[in-house]
Amino acid sequence: NTREDNEQVSYSEPVALDLPQIKERGKIVAITSYSPTSYFIYRGQPMGYEYELLHRLAEYLGLELEIKIAYNLDNFIEMLNTGEGDIVAHGLSITKPRKQHVDFTDYHSVTRQVLIQKKPDDWRKMKLHEIEQQLIRDPLDLIGKPVHVRKNTSYFRRLQNLSQEMGGDIDIKELEGELETNEIIKKVADGEIKYTVADEHIANLNATYYRDLDVETALSFPQRLAWMVRKTSPELRKAVNEWMAGEKKETDYYVIYNKYFQNQKSFRTRVSSKHLSLTGGQISRYDDMIRQGADEIGWDWKLLASQIYQESRFDPQIESWAGAQGLMQVMPSTANALGE
């Protein structure tokens, strides 16, 4: 057993909320994170692998979709069990410690964990065997080396198990839950940390942008990735699994996956763009105004920008058939009531 298997992690008991209550509410609330693959805003438009699949799921269920961002990835389970959201849509490994607190849907993909390390500074001038001599290829060589990962992850548990299997301790450095995997990978690329661990499909994608990274050293066997639901939501889990089984028979399901994990050119273009909310931070010409308004109401400005995109596509002159006007499509009567 790993240390975490033996620890009693404290989580709230799951609220009694299942698909009938969700349908009565009229919307499904999905918890995810800002990342270059799950959910982000590019040129003012919400995008992401999980984001697109969630829209298809909501349509299948006949529900509206609300996205809720987990700013600390360690909070996924707590947010789910307390009812802040109905499903966690993120690439999470199915592990025994997690299954003590939540249920997983059927897996949507399979990956393995790999070591993220930086190639030698002058690697372009070196021969292949010279590069290989300076990289870690045998996990045994990680004994005593510092590897930075978030604590409540399958990466952390894998490093613990690896230390036990090898009979020597890896120097596991714990990182805060606010850091998303892609951000940690960037720290390796920037030379801030020496090593980290990531799922292979995410590692390969980042390596197409950060050419100095090496992601070839495997640290695990294949692992299943899935979404999470509460243990008190068996009907929702059944419905999601039925939807997933149907999706896997459709071409669009694989087109969406390839769009975010195989199309390397598009990924490089997005990551280097000033219009990506995660890097450049510029979403629209109205960013300053949106930030000011978001600060006044205590919202995340990117979430408000996403809502404005849905309402008006950032066109302040648009007017709906019902008379709603402006970026947020506010009815004149509502504006008057608010003194506008």
GROMACS .gro file of C-alpha atoms in nm:
model
  340
    1ASN     CA    1   0.000   0.000   0.000
    2THR     CA    2   0.106   0.359  -0.058
    3ARG     CA    3   0.110   0.616   0.219
    4GLU     CA    4  -0.205   0.777   0.082
    5ASP     CA    5  -0.386   0.441   0.082
    6ASN     CA    6  -0.329   0.429   0.456
    7GLU     CA    7  -0.413   0.795   0.524
    8GLN     CA    8  -0.771   0.894   0.608
    9VAL     CA    9  -0.824   1.186   0.372
   10SER     CA   10  -1.111   1.397   0.503
   11TYR     CA   11  -1.389   1.477   0.255
   12SER     CA   12  -1.750   1.579   0.309
   13GLU     CA   13  -2.018   1.314   0.276
   14PRO     CA   14  -2.176   1.334  -0.073
   15VAL     CA   15  -2.503   1.524  -0.093
   16ALA     CA   16  -2.811   1.328  -0.202
   17LEU     CA   17  -2.840   1.466  -0.554
   18ASP     CA   18  -2.892   1.252  -0.862
   19LEU     CA   19  -3.015   1.283  -1.219
   20PRO     CA   20  -3.387   1.338  -1.140
   21GLN     CA   21  -3.304   1.640  -0.922
   22ILE     CA   22  -3.056   1.767  -1.183
   23LYS     CA   23  -3.322   1.742  -1.454
   24GLU     CA   24  -3.571   1.922  -1.233
   25ARG     CA   25  -3.315   2.201  -1.197
   26GLY     CA   26  -3.275   2.212  -1.575
   27LYS     CA   27  -2.897   2.224  -1.592
   28ILE     CA   28  -2.595   2.010  -1.521
   29VAL     CA   29  -2.302   2.177  -1.343
   30ALA     CA   30  -1.963   2.046  -1.452
   31ILE     CA   31  -1.641   2.105  -1.258
   32THR     CA   32  -1.321   2.137  -1.459
   33SER     CA   33  -1.004   2.349  -1.470
   34TYR     CA   34  -0.849   2.613  -1.690
   35SER     CA   35  -0.595   2.432  -1.905
   36PRO     CA   36  -0.485   2.426  -2.270
   37THR     CA   37  -0.681   2.105  -2.320
   38SER     CA   38  -0.977   2.087  -2.078
   39TYR     CA   39  -1.124   2.439  -2.089
   40PHE     CA   40  -0.988   2.773  -2.203
   41ILE     CA   41  -1.086   3.084  -2.397
   42TYR     CA   42  -0.922   3.147  -2.732
   43ARG     CA   43  -1.004   3.456  -2.939
   44GLY     CA   44  -1.302   3.513  -2.713
   45GLN     CA   45  -1.445   3.165  -2.767
   46PRO     CA   46  -1.466   2.892  -2.499
   47MET     CA   47  -1.286   2.578  -2.613
   48GLY     CA   48  -1.142   2.254  -2.475
   49TYR     CA   49  -1.171   1.877  -2.497
   50GLU     CA   50  -1.383   1.842  -2.184
   51TYR     CA   51  -1.578   2.157  -2.273
   52GLU     CA   52  -1.686   2.020  -2.612
   53LEU     CA   53  -1.774   1.677  -2.473
   54LEU     CA   54  -1.973   1.834  -2.189
   55HIS     CA   55  -2.184   2.027  -2.438
   56ARG     CA   56  -2.261   1.704  -2.619
   57LEU     CA   57  -2.346   1.535  -2.287
   58ALA     CA   58  -2.578   1.819  -2.183
   59GLU     CA   59  -2.755   1.803  -2.518
   60TYR     CA   60  -2.796   1.426  -2.478
   61LEU     CA   61  -2.949   1.478  -2.133
   62GLY     CA   62  -3.168   1.767  -2.250
   63LEU     CA   63  -3.007   2.006  -2.003
   64GLU     CA   64  -2.830   2.339  -2.000
   65LEU     CA   65  -2.461   2.332  -1.917
   66GLU     CA   66  -2.287   2.537  -1.649
   67ILE     CA   67  -1.910   2.527  -1.613
   68LYS     CA   68  -1.756   2.569  -1.269
   69ILE     CA   69  -1.381   2.617  -1.242
   70ALA     CA   70  -1.173   2.446  -0.973
   71TYR     CA   71  -0.891   2.691  -0.906
   72ASN     CA   72  -0.724   2.437  -0.679
   73LEU     CA   73  -0.720   2.091  -0.836
   74ASP     CA   74  -0.701   1.933  -0.490
   75ASN     CA   75  -1.062   2.049  -0.439
   76PHE     CA   76  -1.223   1.838  -0.712
   77ILE     CA   77  -1.367   1.574  -0.479
   78GLU     CA   78  -1.479   1.818  -0.210
   79MET     CA   79  -1.654   2.042  -0.464
   80LEU     CA   80  -1.829   1.739  -0.612
   81ASN     CA   81  -1.943   1.587  -0.282
   82THR     CA   82  -2.072   1.917  -0.141
   83GLY     CA   83  -2.286   1.970  -0.451
   84GLU     CA   84  -2.100   2.263  -0.609
   85GLY     CA   85  -2.103   2.056  -0.926
   86ASP     CA   86  -2.255   1.732  -1.052
   87ILE     CA   87  -1.961   1.586  -1.244
   88VAL     CA   88  -1.585   1.640  -1.255
   89ALA     CA   89  -1.477   1.652  -1.618
   90HIS     CA   90  -1.100   1.626  -1.620
   91GLY     CA   91  -0.842   1.367  -1.720
   92LEU     CA   92  -0.817   1.184  -1.386
   93SER     CA   93  -0.668   0.839  -1.336
   94ILE     CA   94  -0.895   0.578  -1.183
   95THR     CA   95  -0.724   0.493  -0.853
   96LYS     CA   96  -0.827   0.301  -0.541
   97PRO     CA   97  -0.784   0.598  -0.302
   98ARG     CA   98  -1.013   0.813  -0.516
   99LYS     CA   99  -1.269   0.536  -0.550
  100GLN     CA  100  -1.313   0.542  -0.172
  101HIS     CA  101  -1.477   0.884  -0.204
  102VAL     CA  102  -1.629   0.905  -0.555
  103ASP     CA  103  -1.747   0.690  -0.842
  104PHE     CA  104  -1.586   0.701  -1.184
  105THR     CA  105  -1.763   0.690  -1.516
  106ASP     CA  106  -1.644   0.445  -1.780
  107TYR     CA  107  -1.298   0.547  -1.894
  108HIS     CA  108  -1.265   0.768  -2.200
  109SER     CA  109  -0.896   0.714  -2.275
  110VAL     CA  110  -0.584   0.527  -2.166
  111THR     CA  111  -0.243   0.677  -2.099
  112ARG     CA  112   0.074   0.618  -1.898
  113GLN     CA  113   0.287   0.842  -1.683
  114VAL     CA  114   0.617   0.973  -1.817
  115LEU     CA  115   0.907   1.173  -1.678
  116ILE     CA  116   0.940   1.533  -1.796
  117GLN     CA  117   1.303   1.643  -1.813
  118LYS     CA  118   1.502   1.900  -2.005
  119LYS     CA  119   1.752   1.807  -2.273
  120PRO     CA  120   2.112   1.938  -2.240
  121ASP     CA  121   2.148   2.307  -2.326
  122ASP     CA  122   2.349   2.235  -2.642
  123TRP     CA  123   2.154   1.924  -2.743
  124ARG     CA  124   2.115   2.038  -3.103
  125LYS     CA  125   2.493   2.017  -3.151
  126MET     CA  126   2.523   1.679  -2.981
  127LYS     CA  127   2.497   1.327  -3.118
  128LEU     CA  128   2.203   1.117  -3.009
  129HIS     CA  129   2.403   0.888  -2.784
  130GLU     CA  130   2.561   1.191  -2.615
  131ILE     CA  131   2.217   1.332  -2.539
  132GLU     CA  132   2.098   0.996  -2.408
  133GLN     CA  133   2.391   0.977  -2.166
  134GLN     CA  134   2.273   1.296  -1.994
  135LEU     CA  135   1.904   1.197  -1.968
  136ILE     CA  136   1.735   0.967  -1.719
  137ARG     CA  137   1.620   0.652  -1.893
  138ASP     CA  138   1.628   0.409  -1.599
  139PRO     CA  139   1.389   0.503  -1.314
  140LEU     CA  140   1.658   0.380  -1.072
  141ASP     CA  141   1.851   0.694  -1.156
  142LEU     CA  142   1.574   0.901  -0.997
  143ILE     CA  143   1.680   0.789  -0.649
  144GLY     CA  144   1.781   1.101  -0.461
  145LYS     CA  145   1.667   1.328  -0.744
  146PRO     CA  146   1.408   1.608  -0.688
  147VAL     CA  147   1.081   1.549  -0.874
  148HIS     CA  148   0.810   1.816  -0.836
  149VAL     CA  149   0.442   1.709  -0.844
  150ARG     CA  150   0.114   1.805  -0.675
  151LYS     CA  151   0.051   1.588  -0.370
  152ASN     CA  152  -0.307   1.470  -0.430
  153THR     CA  153  -0.236   1.320  -0.772
  154SER     CA  154  -0.170   0.981  -0.921
  155TYR     CA  155   0.178   1.116  -1.009
  156PHE     CA  156   0.260   1.157  -0.640
  157ARG     CA  157   0.138   0.805  -0.560
  158ARG     CA  158   0.330   0.659  -0.852
  159LEU     CA  159   0.656   0.816  -0.730
  160GLN     CA  160   0.591   0.678  -0.382
  161ASN     CA  161   0.533   0.329  -0.521
  162LEU     CA  162   0.837   0.359  -0.745
  163SER     CA  163   1.053   0.446  -0.445
  164GLN     CA  164   0.931   0.133  -0.266
  165GLU     CA  165   0.984  -0.086  -0.573
  166MET     CA  166   1.340   0.042  -0.621
  167GLY     CA  167   1.437   0.031  -0.253
  168GLY     CA  168   1.550   0.394  -0.258
  169ASP     CA  169   1.377   0.726  -0.206
  170ILE     CA  170   1.298   0.972  -0.482
  171ASP     CA  171   1.308   1.327  -0.344
  172ILE     CA  172   0.939   1.409  -0.403
  173LYS     CA  173   0.878   1.783  -0.385
  174GLU     CA  174   0.515   1.875  -0.320
  175LEU     CA  175   0.356   2.153  -0.523
  176GLU     CA  176   0.039   2.350  -0.453
  177GLY     CA  177  -0.291   2.236  -0.602
  178GLU     CA  178  -0.338   2.568  -0.784
  179LEU     CA  179  -0.073   2.466  -1.038
  180GLU     CA  180  -0.212   2.284  -1.341
  181THR     CA  181   0.001   2.010  -1.501
  182ASN     CA  182   0.081   2.220  -1.808
  183GLU     CA  183   0.206   2.500  -1.581
  184ILE     CA  184   0.437   2.259  -1.399
  185ILE     CA  185   0.570   2.128  -1.731
  186LYS     CA  186   0.651   2.487  -1.829
  187LYS     CA  187   0.856   2.521  -1.509
  188VAL     CA  188   1.076   2.235  -1.632
  189ALA     CA  189   1.108   2.400  -1.973
  190ASP     CA  190   1.203   2.730  -1.805
  191GLY     CA  191   1.461   2.560  -1.584
  192GLU     CA  192   1.279   2.644  -1.259
  193ILE     CA  193   1.254   2.277  -1.159
  194LYS     CA  194   1.445   1.971  -1.274
  195TYR     CA  195   1.181   1.701  -1.318
  196THR     CA  196   0.807   1.641  -1.306
  197VAL     CA  197   0.563   1.371  -1.414
  198ALA     CA  198   0.267   1.391  -1.652
  199ASP     CA  199   0.030   1.174  -1.852
  200GLU     CA  200   0.188   1.085  -2.183
  201HIS     CA  201  -0.068   1.252  -2.411
  202ILE     CA  202  -0.030   1.583  -2.226
  203ALA     CA  203   0.349   1.547  -2.215
  204ASN     CA  204   0.372   1.479  -2.589
  205LEU     CA  205   0.157   1.781  -2.667
  206ASN     CA  206   0.372   2.013  -2.456
  207ALA     CA  207   0.690   1.871  -2.607
  208THR     CA  208   0.578   1.993  -2.950
  209TYR     CA  209   0.588   2.349  -2.814
  210TYR     CA  210   0.879   2.324  -2.570
  211ARG     CA  211   1.132   2.157  -2.800
  212ASP     CA  212   1.395   2.134  -2.524
  213LEU     CA  213   1.184   1.884  -2.328
  214ASP     CA  214   1.227   1.508  -2.327
  215VAL     CA  215   0.920   1.296  -2.244
  216GLU     CA  216   1.035   0.950  -2.350
  217THR     CA  217   1.095   0.784  -2.010
  218ALA     CA  218   0.790   0.586  -1.896
  219LEU     CA  219   0.725   0.553  -1.523
  220SER     CA  220   0.401   0.351  -1.519
  221PHE     CA  221   0.193   0.090  -1.692
  222PRO     CA  222  -0.113   0.208  -1.889
  223GLN     CA  223  -0.377   0.380  -1.674
  224ARG     CA  224  -0.744   0.460  -1.740
  225LEU     CA  225  -0.869   0.820  -1.742
  226ALA     CA  226  -1.230   0.901  -1.656
  227TRP     CA  227  -1.470   1.158  -1.511
  228MET     CA  228  -1.601   1.152  -1.153
  229VAL     CA  229  -1.952   1.160  -1.006
  230ARG     CA  230  -2.081   1.135  -0.649
  231LYS     CA  231  -2.149   0.795  -0.500
  232THR     CA  232  -2.505   0.925  -0.449
  233SER     CA  233  -2.552   0.976  -0.826
  234PRO     CA  234  -2.587   0.623  -0.972
  235GLU     CA  235  -2.849   0.732  -1.227
  236LEU     CA  236  -2.626   1.012  -1.354
  237ARG     CA  237  -2.333   0.771  -1.380
  238LYS     CA  238  -2.547   0.526  -1.576
  239ALA     CA  239  -2.665   0.799  -1.814
  240VAL     CA  240  -2.312   0.929  -1.870
  241ASN     CA  241  -2.188   0.577  -1.943
  242GLU     CA  242  -2.470   0.519  -2.192
  243TRP     CA  243  -2.387   0.849  -2.361
  244MET     CA  244  -2.015   0.769  -2.364
  245ALA     CA  245  -2.078   0.428  -2.522
  246GLY     CA  246  -2.273   0.596  -2.800
  247GLU     CA  247  -2.012   0.868  -2.848
  248LYS     CA  248  -1.736   0.613  -2.896
  249LYS     CA  249  -1.924   0.484  -3.201
  250GLU     CA  250  -1.929   0.831  -3.359
  251THR     CA  251  -1.653   0.985  -3.569
  252ASP     CA  252  -1.696   1.324  -3.399
  253TYR     CA  253  -1.579   1.179  -3.068
  254TYR     CA  254  -1.238   1.100  -3.216
  255VAL     CA  255  -1.228   1.423  -3.416
  256ILE     CA  256  -1.263   1.617  -3.089
  257TYR     CA  257  -0.984   1.415  -2.925
  258ASN     CA  258  -0.750   1.467  -3.221
  259LYS     CA  259  -0.833   1.839  -3.225
  260TYR     CA  260  -0.686   1.889  -2.878
  261PHE     CA  261  -0.430   1.610  -2.838
  262GLN     CA  262  -0.307   1.524  -3.188
  263ASN     CA  263  -0.317   1.851  -3.381
  264GLN     CA  264   0.022   1.977  -3.271
  265LYS     CA  265   0.028   2.278  -3.505
  266SER     CA  266  -0.296   2.415  -3.363
  267PHE     CA  267  -0.171   2.365  -3.008
  268ARG     CA  268   0.150   2.557  -3.078
  269THR     CA  269  -0.048   2.836  -3.242
  270ARG     CA  270  -0.284   2.869  -2.945
  271VAL     CA  271  -0.016   2.855  -2.677
  272SER     CA  272   0.193   3.126  -2.847
  273SER     CA  273  -0.108   3.351  -2.911
  274LYS     CA  274  -0.184   3.662  -2.705
  275HIS     CA  275  -0.551   3.569  -2.747
  276LEU     CA  276  -0.526   3.256  -2.529
  277SER     CA  277  -0.667   3.328  -2.183
  278LEU     CA  278  -0.407   3.104  -2.018
  279THR     CA  279  -0.099   3.274  -2.162
  280GLY     CA  280  -0.153   3.597  -2.346
  281GLY     CA  281  -0.456   3.684  -2.136
  282GLN     CA  282  -0.623   3.890  -2.409
  283ILE     CA  283  -0.977   3.774  -2.483
  284SER     CA  284  -1.148   4.070  -2.644
  285ARG     CA  285  -1.120   4.446  -2.695
  286TYR     CA  286  -1.340   4.484  -2.387
  287ASP     CA  287  -1.105   4.306  -2.143
  288ASP     CA  288  -1.036   4.609  -1.923
  289MET     CA  289  -1.406   4.686  -1.888
  290ILE     CA  290  -1.487   4.320  -1.813
  291ARG     CA  291  -1.212   4.303  -1.549
  292GLN     CA  292  -1.349   4.612  -1.378
  293GLY     CA  293  -1.704   4.479  -1.377
  294ALA     CA  294  -1.592   4.135  -1.258
  295ASP     CA  295  -1.399   4.290  -0.968
  296GLU     CA  296  -1.709   4.482  -0.858
  297ILE     CA  297  -1.925   4.168  -0.840
  298GLY     CA  298  -1.653   3.930  -0.723
  299TRP     CA  299  -1.647   3.712  -1.035
  300ASP     CA  300  -1.358   3.564  -1.226
  301TRP     CA  301  -1.321   3.796  -1.526
  302LYS     CA  302  -1.255   3.511  -1.771
  303LEU     CA  303  -1.579   3.344  -1.666
  304LEU     CA  304  -1.764   3.673  -1.720
  305ALA     CA  305  -1.598   3.710  -2.060
  306SER     CA  306  -1.711   3.359  -2.148
  307GLN     CA  307  -2.069   3.448  -2.056
  308ILE     CA  308  -2.053   3.765  -2.269
  309TYR     CA  309  -1.928   3.558  -2.562
  310GLN     CA  310  -2.227   3.326  -2.526
  311GLU     CA  311  -2.467   3.619  -2.508
  312SER     CA  312  -2.340   3.851  -2.781
  313ARG     CA  313  -2.017   3.720  -2.938
  314PHE     CA  314  -1.865   4.052  -2.814
  315ASP     CA  315  -2.089   4.254  -3.048
  316PRO     CA  316  -2.228   4.551  -2.844
  317GLN     CA  317  -2.470   4.642  -3.125
  318ILE     CA  318  -2.653   4.310  -3.136
  319GLU     CA  319  -3.019   4.300  -3.031
  320SER     CA  320  -3.220   3.984  -2.971
  321TRP     CA  321  -3.568   3.916  -3.103
  322ALA     CA  322  -3.698   3.990  -2.750
  323GLY     CA  323  -3.524   4.328  -2.735
  324ALA     CA  324  -3.224   4.233  -2.520
  325GLN     CA  325  -2.930   4.459  -2.598
  326GLY     CA  326  -2.556   4.498  -2.558
  327LEU     CA  327  -2.270   4.269  -2.463
  328MET     CA  328  -2.465   4.098  -2.185
  329GLN     CA  329  -2.800   4.107  -2.371
  330VAL     CA  330  -2.980   4.294  -2.093
  331MET     CA  331  -3.348   4.381  -2.137
  332PRO     CA  332  -3.416   4.759  -2.131
  333SER     CA  333  -3.655   4.716  -1.840
  334THR     CA  334  -3.384   4.542  -1.640
  335ALA     CA  335  -3.134   4.813  -1.723
  336ASN     CA  336  -3.382   5.083  -1.615
  337ALA     CA  337  -3.448   4.902  -1.288
  338LEU     CA  338  -3.073   4.903  -1.221
  339GLY     CA  339  -3.049   5.272  -1.297
  340GLU     CA  340  -2.872   5.232  -1.631
   0.00000   0.00000   0.00000
